[in-house]
Coordinates of C-alpha atoms and ligand atoms in Angstrom, one line a residue:
X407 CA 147.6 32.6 66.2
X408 CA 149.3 33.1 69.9
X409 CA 147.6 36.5 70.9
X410 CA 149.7 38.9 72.6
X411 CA 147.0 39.4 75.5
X412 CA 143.8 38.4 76.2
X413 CA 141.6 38.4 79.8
X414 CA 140.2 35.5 81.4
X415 CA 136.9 35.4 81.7
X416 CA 134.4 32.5 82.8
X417 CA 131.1 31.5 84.5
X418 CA 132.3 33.5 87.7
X419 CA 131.8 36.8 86.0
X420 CA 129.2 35.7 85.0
X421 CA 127.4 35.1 88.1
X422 CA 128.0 38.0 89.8
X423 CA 126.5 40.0 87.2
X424 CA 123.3 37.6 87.2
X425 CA 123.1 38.8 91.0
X426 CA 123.2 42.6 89.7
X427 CA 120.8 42.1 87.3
X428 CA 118.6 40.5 90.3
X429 CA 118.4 43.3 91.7
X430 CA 117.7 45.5 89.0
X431 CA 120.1 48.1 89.6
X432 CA 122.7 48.3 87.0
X433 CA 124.4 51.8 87.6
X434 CA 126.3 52.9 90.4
X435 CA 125.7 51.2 93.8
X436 CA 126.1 48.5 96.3
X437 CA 128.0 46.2 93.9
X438 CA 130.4 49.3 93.2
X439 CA 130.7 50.3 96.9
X440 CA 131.7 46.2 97.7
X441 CA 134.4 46.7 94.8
X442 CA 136.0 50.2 96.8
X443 CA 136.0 48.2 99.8
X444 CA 138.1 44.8 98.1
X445 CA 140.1 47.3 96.5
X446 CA 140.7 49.1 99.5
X447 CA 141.3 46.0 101.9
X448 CA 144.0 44.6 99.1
X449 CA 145.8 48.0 98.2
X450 CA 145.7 49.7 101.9
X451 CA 144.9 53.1 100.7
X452 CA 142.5 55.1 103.0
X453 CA 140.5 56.0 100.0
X454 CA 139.5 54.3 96.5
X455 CA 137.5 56.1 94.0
X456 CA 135.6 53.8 91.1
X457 CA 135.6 54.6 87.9
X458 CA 134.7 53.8 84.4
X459 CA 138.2 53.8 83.2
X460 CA 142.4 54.4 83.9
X461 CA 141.8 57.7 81.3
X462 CA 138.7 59.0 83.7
X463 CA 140.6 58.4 86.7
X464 CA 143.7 60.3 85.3
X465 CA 141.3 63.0 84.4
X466 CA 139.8 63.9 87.2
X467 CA 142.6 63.5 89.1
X468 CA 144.8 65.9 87.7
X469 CA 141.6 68.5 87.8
X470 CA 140.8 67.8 91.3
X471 CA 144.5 68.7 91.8
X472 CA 143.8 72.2 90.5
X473 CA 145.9 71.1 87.0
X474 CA 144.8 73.6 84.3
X475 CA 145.6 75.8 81.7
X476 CA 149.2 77.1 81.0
X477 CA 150.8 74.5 84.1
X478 CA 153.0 72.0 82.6
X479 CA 153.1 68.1 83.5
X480 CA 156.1 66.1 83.1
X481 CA 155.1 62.7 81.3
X482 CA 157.2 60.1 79.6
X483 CA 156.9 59.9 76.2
X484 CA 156.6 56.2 76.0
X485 CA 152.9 55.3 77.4
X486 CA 149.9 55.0 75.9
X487 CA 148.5 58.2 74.6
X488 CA 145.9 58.3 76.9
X489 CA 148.6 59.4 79.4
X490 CA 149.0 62.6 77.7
X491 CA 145.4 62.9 76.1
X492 CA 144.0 63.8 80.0
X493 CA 146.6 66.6 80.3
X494 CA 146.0 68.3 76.9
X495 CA 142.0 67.8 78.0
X496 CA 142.5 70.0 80.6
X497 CA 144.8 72.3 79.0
X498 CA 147.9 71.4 80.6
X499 CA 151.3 70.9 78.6
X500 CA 152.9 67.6 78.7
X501 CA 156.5 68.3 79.1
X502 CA 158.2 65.1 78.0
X503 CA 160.7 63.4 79.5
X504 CA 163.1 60.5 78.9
X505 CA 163.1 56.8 80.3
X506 CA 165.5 54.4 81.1
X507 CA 165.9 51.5 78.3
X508 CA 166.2 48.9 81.1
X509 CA 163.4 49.1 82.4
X510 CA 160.9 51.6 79.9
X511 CA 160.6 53.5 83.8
X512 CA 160.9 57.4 83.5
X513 CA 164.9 58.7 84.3
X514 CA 164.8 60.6 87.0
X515 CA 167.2 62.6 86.3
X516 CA 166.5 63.6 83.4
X517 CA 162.9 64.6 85.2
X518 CA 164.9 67.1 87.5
X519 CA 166.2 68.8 84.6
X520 CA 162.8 69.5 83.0
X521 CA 161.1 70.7 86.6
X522 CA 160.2 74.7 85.8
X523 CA 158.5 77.3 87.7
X524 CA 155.1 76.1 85.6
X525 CA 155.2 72.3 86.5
X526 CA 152.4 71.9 88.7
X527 CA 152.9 67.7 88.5
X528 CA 154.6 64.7 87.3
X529 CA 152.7 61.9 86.1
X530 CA 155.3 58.1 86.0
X531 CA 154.0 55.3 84.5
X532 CA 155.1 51.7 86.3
X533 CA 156.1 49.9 82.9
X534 CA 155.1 46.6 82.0
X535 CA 153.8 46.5 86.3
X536 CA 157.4 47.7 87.4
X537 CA 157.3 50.6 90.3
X538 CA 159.3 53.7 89.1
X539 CA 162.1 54.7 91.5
X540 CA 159.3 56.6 93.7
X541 CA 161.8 57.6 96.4
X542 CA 164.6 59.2 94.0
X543 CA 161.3 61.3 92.3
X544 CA 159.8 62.4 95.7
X545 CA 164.0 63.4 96.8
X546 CA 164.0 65.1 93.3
X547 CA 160.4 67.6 93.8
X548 CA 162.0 68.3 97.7
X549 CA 159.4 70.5 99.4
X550 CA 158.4 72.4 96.2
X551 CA 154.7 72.2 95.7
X552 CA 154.4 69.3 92.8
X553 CA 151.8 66.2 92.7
X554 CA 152.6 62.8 92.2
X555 CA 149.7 61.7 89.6
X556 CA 151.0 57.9 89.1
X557 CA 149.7 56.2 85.9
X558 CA 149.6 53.0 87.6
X559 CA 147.3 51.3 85.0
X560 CA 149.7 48.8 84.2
X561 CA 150.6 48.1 88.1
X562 CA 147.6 46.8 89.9
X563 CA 149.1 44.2 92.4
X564 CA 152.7 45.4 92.2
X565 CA 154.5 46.8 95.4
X566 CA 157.1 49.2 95.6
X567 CA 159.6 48.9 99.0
X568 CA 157.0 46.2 100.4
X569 CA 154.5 48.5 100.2
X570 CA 151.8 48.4 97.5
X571 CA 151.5 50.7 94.8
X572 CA 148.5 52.8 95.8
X573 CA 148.9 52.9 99.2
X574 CA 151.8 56.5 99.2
X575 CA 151.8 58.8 97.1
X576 CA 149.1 61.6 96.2
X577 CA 146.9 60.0 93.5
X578 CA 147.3 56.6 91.9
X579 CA 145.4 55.7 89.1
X580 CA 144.9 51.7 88.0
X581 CA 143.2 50.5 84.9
X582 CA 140.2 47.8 84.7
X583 CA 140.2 47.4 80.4
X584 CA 139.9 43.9 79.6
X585 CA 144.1 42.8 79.0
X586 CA 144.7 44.9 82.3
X587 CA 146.3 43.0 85.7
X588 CA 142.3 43.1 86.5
X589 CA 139.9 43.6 84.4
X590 CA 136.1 44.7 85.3
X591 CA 135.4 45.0 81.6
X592 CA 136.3 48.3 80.9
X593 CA 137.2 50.6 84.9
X594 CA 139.3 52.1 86.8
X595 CA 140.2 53.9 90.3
X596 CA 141.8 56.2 91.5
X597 CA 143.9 55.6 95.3
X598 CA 144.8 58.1 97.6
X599 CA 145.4 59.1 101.2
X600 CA 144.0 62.9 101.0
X601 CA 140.6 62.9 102.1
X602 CA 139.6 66.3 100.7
X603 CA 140.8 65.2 97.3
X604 CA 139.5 62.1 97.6
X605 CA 136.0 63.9 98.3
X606 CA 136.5 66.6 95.3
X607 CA 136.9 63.5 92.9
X608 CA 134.0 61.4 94.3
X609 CA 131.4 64.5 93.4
X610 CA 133.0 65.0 90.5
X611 CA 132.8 60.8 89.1
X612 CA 129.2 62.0 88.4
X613 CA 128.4 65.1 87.4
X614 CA 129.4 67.2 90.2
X615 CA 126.3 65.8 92.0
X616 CA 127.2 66.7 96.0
X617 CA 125.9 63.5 97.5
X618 CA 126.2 65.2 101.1
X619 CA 123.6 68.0 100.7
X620 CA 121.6 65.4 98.7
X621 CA 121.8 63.4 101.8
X622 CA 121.3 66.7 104.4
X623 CA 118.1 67.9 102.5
X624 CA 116.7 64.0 102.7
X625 CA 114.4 63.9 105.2
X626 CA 112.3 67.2 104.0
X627 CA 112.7 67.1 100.2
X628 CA 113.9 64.2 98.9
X629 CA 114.1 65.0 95.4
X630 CA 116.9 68.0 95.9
X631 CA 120.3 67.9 95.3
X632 CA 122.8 70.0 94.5
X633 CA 125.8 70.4 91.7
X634 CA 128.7 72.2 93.1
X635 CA 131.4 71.4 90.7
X636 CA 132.7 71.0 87.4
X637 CA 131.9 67.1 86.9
X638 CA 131.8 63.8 84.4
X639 CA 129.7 61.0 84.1
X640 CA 133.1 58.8 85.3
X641 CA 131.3 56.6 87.5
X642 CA 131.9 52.6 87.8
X643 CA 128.4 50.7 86.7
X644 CA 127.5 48.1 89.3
X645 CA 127.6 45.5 86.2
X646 CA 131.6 46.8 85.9
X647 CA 131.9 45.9 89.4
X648 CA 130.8 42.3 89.6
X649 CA 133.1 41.5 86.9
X650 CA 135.9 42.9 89.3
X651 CA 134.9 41.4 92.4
X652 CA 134.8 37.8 90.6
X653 CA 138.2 38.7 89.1
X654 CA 139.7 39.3 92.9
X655 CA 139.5 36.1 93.2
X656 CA 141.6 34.8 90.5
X657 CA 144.0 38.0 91.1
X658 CA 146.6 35.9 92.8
X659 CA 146.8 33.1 90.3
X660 CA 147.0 35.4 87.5
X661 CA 149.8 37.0 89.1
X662 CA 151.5 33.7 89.6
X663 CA 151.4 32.2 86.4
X664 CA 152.4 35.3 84.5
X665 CA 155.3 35.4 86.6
X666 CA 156.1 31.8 85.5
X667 CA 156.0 32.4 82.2
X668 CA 158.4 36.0 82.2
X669 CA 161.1 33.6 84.0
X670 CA 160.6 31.0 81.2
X671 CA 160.9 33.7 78.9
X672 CA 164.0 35.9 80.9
X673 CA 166.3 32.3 81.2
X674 CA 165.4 31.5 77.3
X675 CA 165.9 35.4 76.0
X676 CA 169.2 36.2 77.9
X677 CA 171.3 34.6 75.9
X678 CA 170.4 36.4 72.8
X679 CA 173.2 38.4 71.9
X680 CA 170.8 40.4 69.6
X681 CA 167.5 41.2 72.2
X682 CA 167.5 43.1 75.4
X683 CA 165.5 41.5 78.2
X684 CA 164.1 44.1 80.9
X685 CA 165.5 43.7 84.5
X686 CA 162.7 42.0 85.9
X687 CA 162.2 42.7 89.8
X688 CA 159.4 39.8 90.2
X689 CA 159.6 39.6 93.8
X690 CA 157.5 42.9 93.5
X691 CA 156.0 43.5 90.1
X692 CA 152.8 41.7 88.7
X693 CA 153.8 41.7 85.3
X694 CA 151.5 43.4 82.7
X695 CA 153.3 42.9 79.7
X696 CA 156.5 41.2 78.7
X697 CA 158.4 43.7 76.4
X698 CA 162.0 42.8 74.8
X699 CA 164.2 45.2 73.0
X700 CA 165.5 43.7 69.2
X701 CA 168.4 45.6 68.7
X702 CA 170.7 46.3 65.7
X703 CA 167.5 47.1 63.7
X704 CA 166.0 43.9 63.5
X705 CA 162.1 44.4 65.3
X706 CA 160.1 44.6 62.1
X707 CA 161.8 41.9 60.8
X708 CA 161.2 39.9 64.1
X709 CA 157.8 41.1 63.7
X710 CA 157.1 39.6 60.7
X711 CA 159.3 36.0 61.2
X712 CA 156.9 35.7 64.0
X713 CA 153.6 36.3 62.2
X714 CA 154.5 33.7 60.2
X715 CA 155.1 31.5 63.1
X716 CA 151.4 32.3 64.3
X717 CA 152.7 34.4 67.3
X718 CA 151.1 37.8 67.7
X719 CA 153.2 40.8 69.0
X720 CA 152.2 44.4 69.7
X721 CA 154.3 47.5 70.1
X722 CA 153.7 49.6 73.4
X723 CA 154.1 52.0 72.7
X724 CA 154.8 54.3 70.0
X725 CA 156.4 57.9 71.9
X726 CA 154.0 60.7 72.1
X727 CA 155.6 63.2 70.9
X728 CA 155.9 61.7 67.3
X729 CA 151.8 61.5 67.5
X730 CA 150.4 64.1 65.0
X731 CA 148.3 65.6 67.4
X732 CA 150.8 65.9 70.5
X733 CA 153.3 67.8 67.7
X734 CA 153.5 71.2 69.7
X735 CA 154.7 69.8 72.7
X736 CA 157.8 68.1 71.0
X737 CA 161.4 67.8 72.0
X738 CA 164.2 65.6 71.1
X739 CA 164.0 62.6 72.8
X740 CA 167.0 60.9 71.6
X741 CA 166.7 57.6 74.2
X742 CA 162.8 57.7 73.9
X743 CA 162.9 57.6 70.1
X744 CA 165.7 54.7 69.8
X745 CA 163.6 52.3 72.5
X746 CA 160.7 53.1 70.4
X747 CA 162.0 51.0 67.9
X748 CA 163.6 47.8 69.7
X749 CA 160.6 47.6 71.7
X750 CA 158.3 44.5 71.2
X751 CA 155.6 42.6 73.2
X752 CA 155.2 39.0 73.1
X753 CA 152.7 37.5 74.0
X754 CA 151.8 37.1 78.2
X755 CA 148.2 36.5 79.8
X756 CA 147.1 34.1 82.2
X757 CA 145.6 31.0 79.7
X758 CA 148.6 30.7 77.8
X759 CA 149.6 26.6 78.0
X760 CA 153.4 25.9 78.2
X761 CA 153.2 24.8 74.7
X762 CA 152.5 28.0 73.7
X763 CA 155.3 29.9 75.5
X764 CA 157.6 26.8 74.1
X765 CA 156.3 28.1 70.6
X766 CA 157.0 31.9 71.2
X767 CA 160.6 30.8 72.5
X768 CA 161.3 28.5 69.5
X769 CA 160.7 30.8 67.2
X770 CA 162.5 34.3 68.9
X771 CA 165.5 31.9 68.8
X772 CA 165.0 30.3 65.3
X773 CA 165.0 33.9 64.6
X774 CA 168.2 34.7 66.0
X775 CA 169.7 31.3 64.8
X776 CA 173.3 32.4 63.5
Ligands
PLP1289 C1 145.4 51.2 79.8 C2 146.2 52.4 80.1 C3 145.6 53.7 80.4 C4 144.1 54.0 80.3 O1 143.3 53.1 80.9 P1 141.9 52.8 80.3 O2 141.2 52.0 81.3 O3 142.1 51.9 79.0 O4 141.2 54.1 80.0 C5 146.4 54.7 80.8 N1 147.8 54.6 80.8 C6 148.4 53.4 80.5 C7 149.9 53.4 80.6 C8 147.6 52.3 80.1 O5 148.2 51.2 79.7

């Protein structure tokens, strides 16, 4: 069986946790602190928060934003749920929004329409690694007093107008599970350029432990510290970290042979009268996943041929709003709740071998055979 995703992983990883483990720290410290610093240097954001995952960062960045009960944030319907779990945590509403079919990216317009006196911020996710239309949102919110919360955890290493995704906007949050762009294991960070914020989210990573009057009462008792805020045990492990920095490394060949294998798959797929390839812009996306839409309902059926075939597939994502729990918050989303059943994901990571894309092609087009 072709999976649909899977991280590499090797000896590298392994050694830089052997050096953690040498020093007998395993929690949050140096190793994490190196990781900011990469992350930093490679996204050019004046300040990087580590964390144990994308849903953490979220979190605590909406509630270091002041997001809380009875303020709405405007979300697509099509992510992955933990998207809309972080704003219903803090007892937010997710007001849901539409996307555009071409590229699963939220519709701007249709974003303007739902701003109200109540929405407090807007949280788009870069699809598949693709940067939303960032300038039409920030022209859209004008001067009124909104935060950009981007879900970037499909993203890491994509850039939007030459500039890399992390490095504007008020908080941007990547993702370190193991089929992200980078995996540390399990991780993620959060990237932005307000310093208070960025301050309000480090103390609140763990526990809501000041680490400045820890550090101001040093010298006469060492044992005191002080919790000053509402707080989460968030923070990245120093075990989390090594697997990161090994995967820096490798970040730029990942990126690279995915690439290769979407334009294999875009030149072989276009000429389907009966699927939808995404527009691609590969100049400045490090594709995550590689998502076609079946039309004239035919994906289950694709689904199945393919199985049969030994080719994996994976549906990302079913819309929100059709989720038991996320009921309340409903509204027709006529253009959410079509793409939510032509979309498919074939198989993309970094080890596939050309024989295997050559199988996942054969067989989309042995399924289309007239
Ligand atoms: C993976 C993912 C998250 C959450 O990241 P975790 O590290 O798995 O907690 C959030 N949003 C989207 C769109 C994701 O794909």
């Amino acid at each position: 069986m072709i999976q649909v995703s899977r991280p590499s992983i090797g000896v590298e990883e392994i050694r830089e946790i052997e050096k953690v483990f040498s020093t007998g720290w395993l929690g949050l410290g140096s190793t994490v602190y190196d990781f900011e610093k990469e992350l930093q240097n490679f996204i050019g954001a004046s300040n990087i928060i580590a964390v144990n995952t994308g849903t953490s960062a979220l979190h605590i960045a909406l509630e270091a934003y002041g997001i809380g009960p009875g303020d709405e944030v405007i979300v697509p319907a099509l992510t992955f749920c933990a998207s809309i779990q972080v704003i219903t945590a803090l007892g937010a509403h997710p007001v849901f929004c539409e996307i555009k079919p071409e590229t699963l990216n939220v519709d701007v317009t249709d974003i303007e329409n739902r701003i109200s006196s109540r929405t407090r911020a807007i949280m788009p996710v870069h699809y598949c690694g693709q940067a939303c239309d960032m300038d039409s949102l920030f022209q859209a919110i004008g001067k009124r007093d909104i935060n950009i919360i981007e879900d970037a955890a499909h993203a890491f290493g994509s850039s939007y107008k030459g500039k890399r995704i992390g490095s504007f906007g008020d908080a941007t949050c990547f993702s370190f599970d193991p089929i992200k762009n980078l995996t540390c294991g399990e991780g993620g960070a959060i990237a932005l350029s307000n310093r208070l914020i960025a301050e309000k989210i480090r103390v609140k990573r763990i526990l809501g432990i000041d680490k400045d009057t820890w550090h101001r009462y040093k010298n006469e008792r060492a044992w005191f510290y002080e919790v000053t805020t509402q707080g989460y045990r968030y923070h990245m492990s120093n075990i989390s970290a090594a697997i990161g920095i090994a995967q820096f490394k490798k970040l730029d060949a990942f990126i690279s042979r995915k690439k290769e294998i979407v334009r294999r798959y875009n030149c072989a797929f276009s000429t389907i009268d009966g699927l939808r390839v995404l527009n691609w812009n590969l100049k400045e996306t490090a594709p995550f996943t590689y998502i076609v839409r079946v039309l004239g309902g035919r994906r289950n059926a694709l689904i199945d041929f393919l199985k049969n075939k030994g080719v994996g597939t994976g549906i990302h994502y079913i819309p929100n709003h059709l989720h038991p729990f996320f009921k309340e918050f409903a509204t027709p989303l006529p253009i959410t709740e079509k793409t939510g059943e032509e979309i498919l994901t074939l198989p993309l990571y970094y080890e596939m071998t050309d024989d295997q894309v050559s199988i996942v092609i054969d067989s989309v087009l042995e399924f289309f055979k007239p």
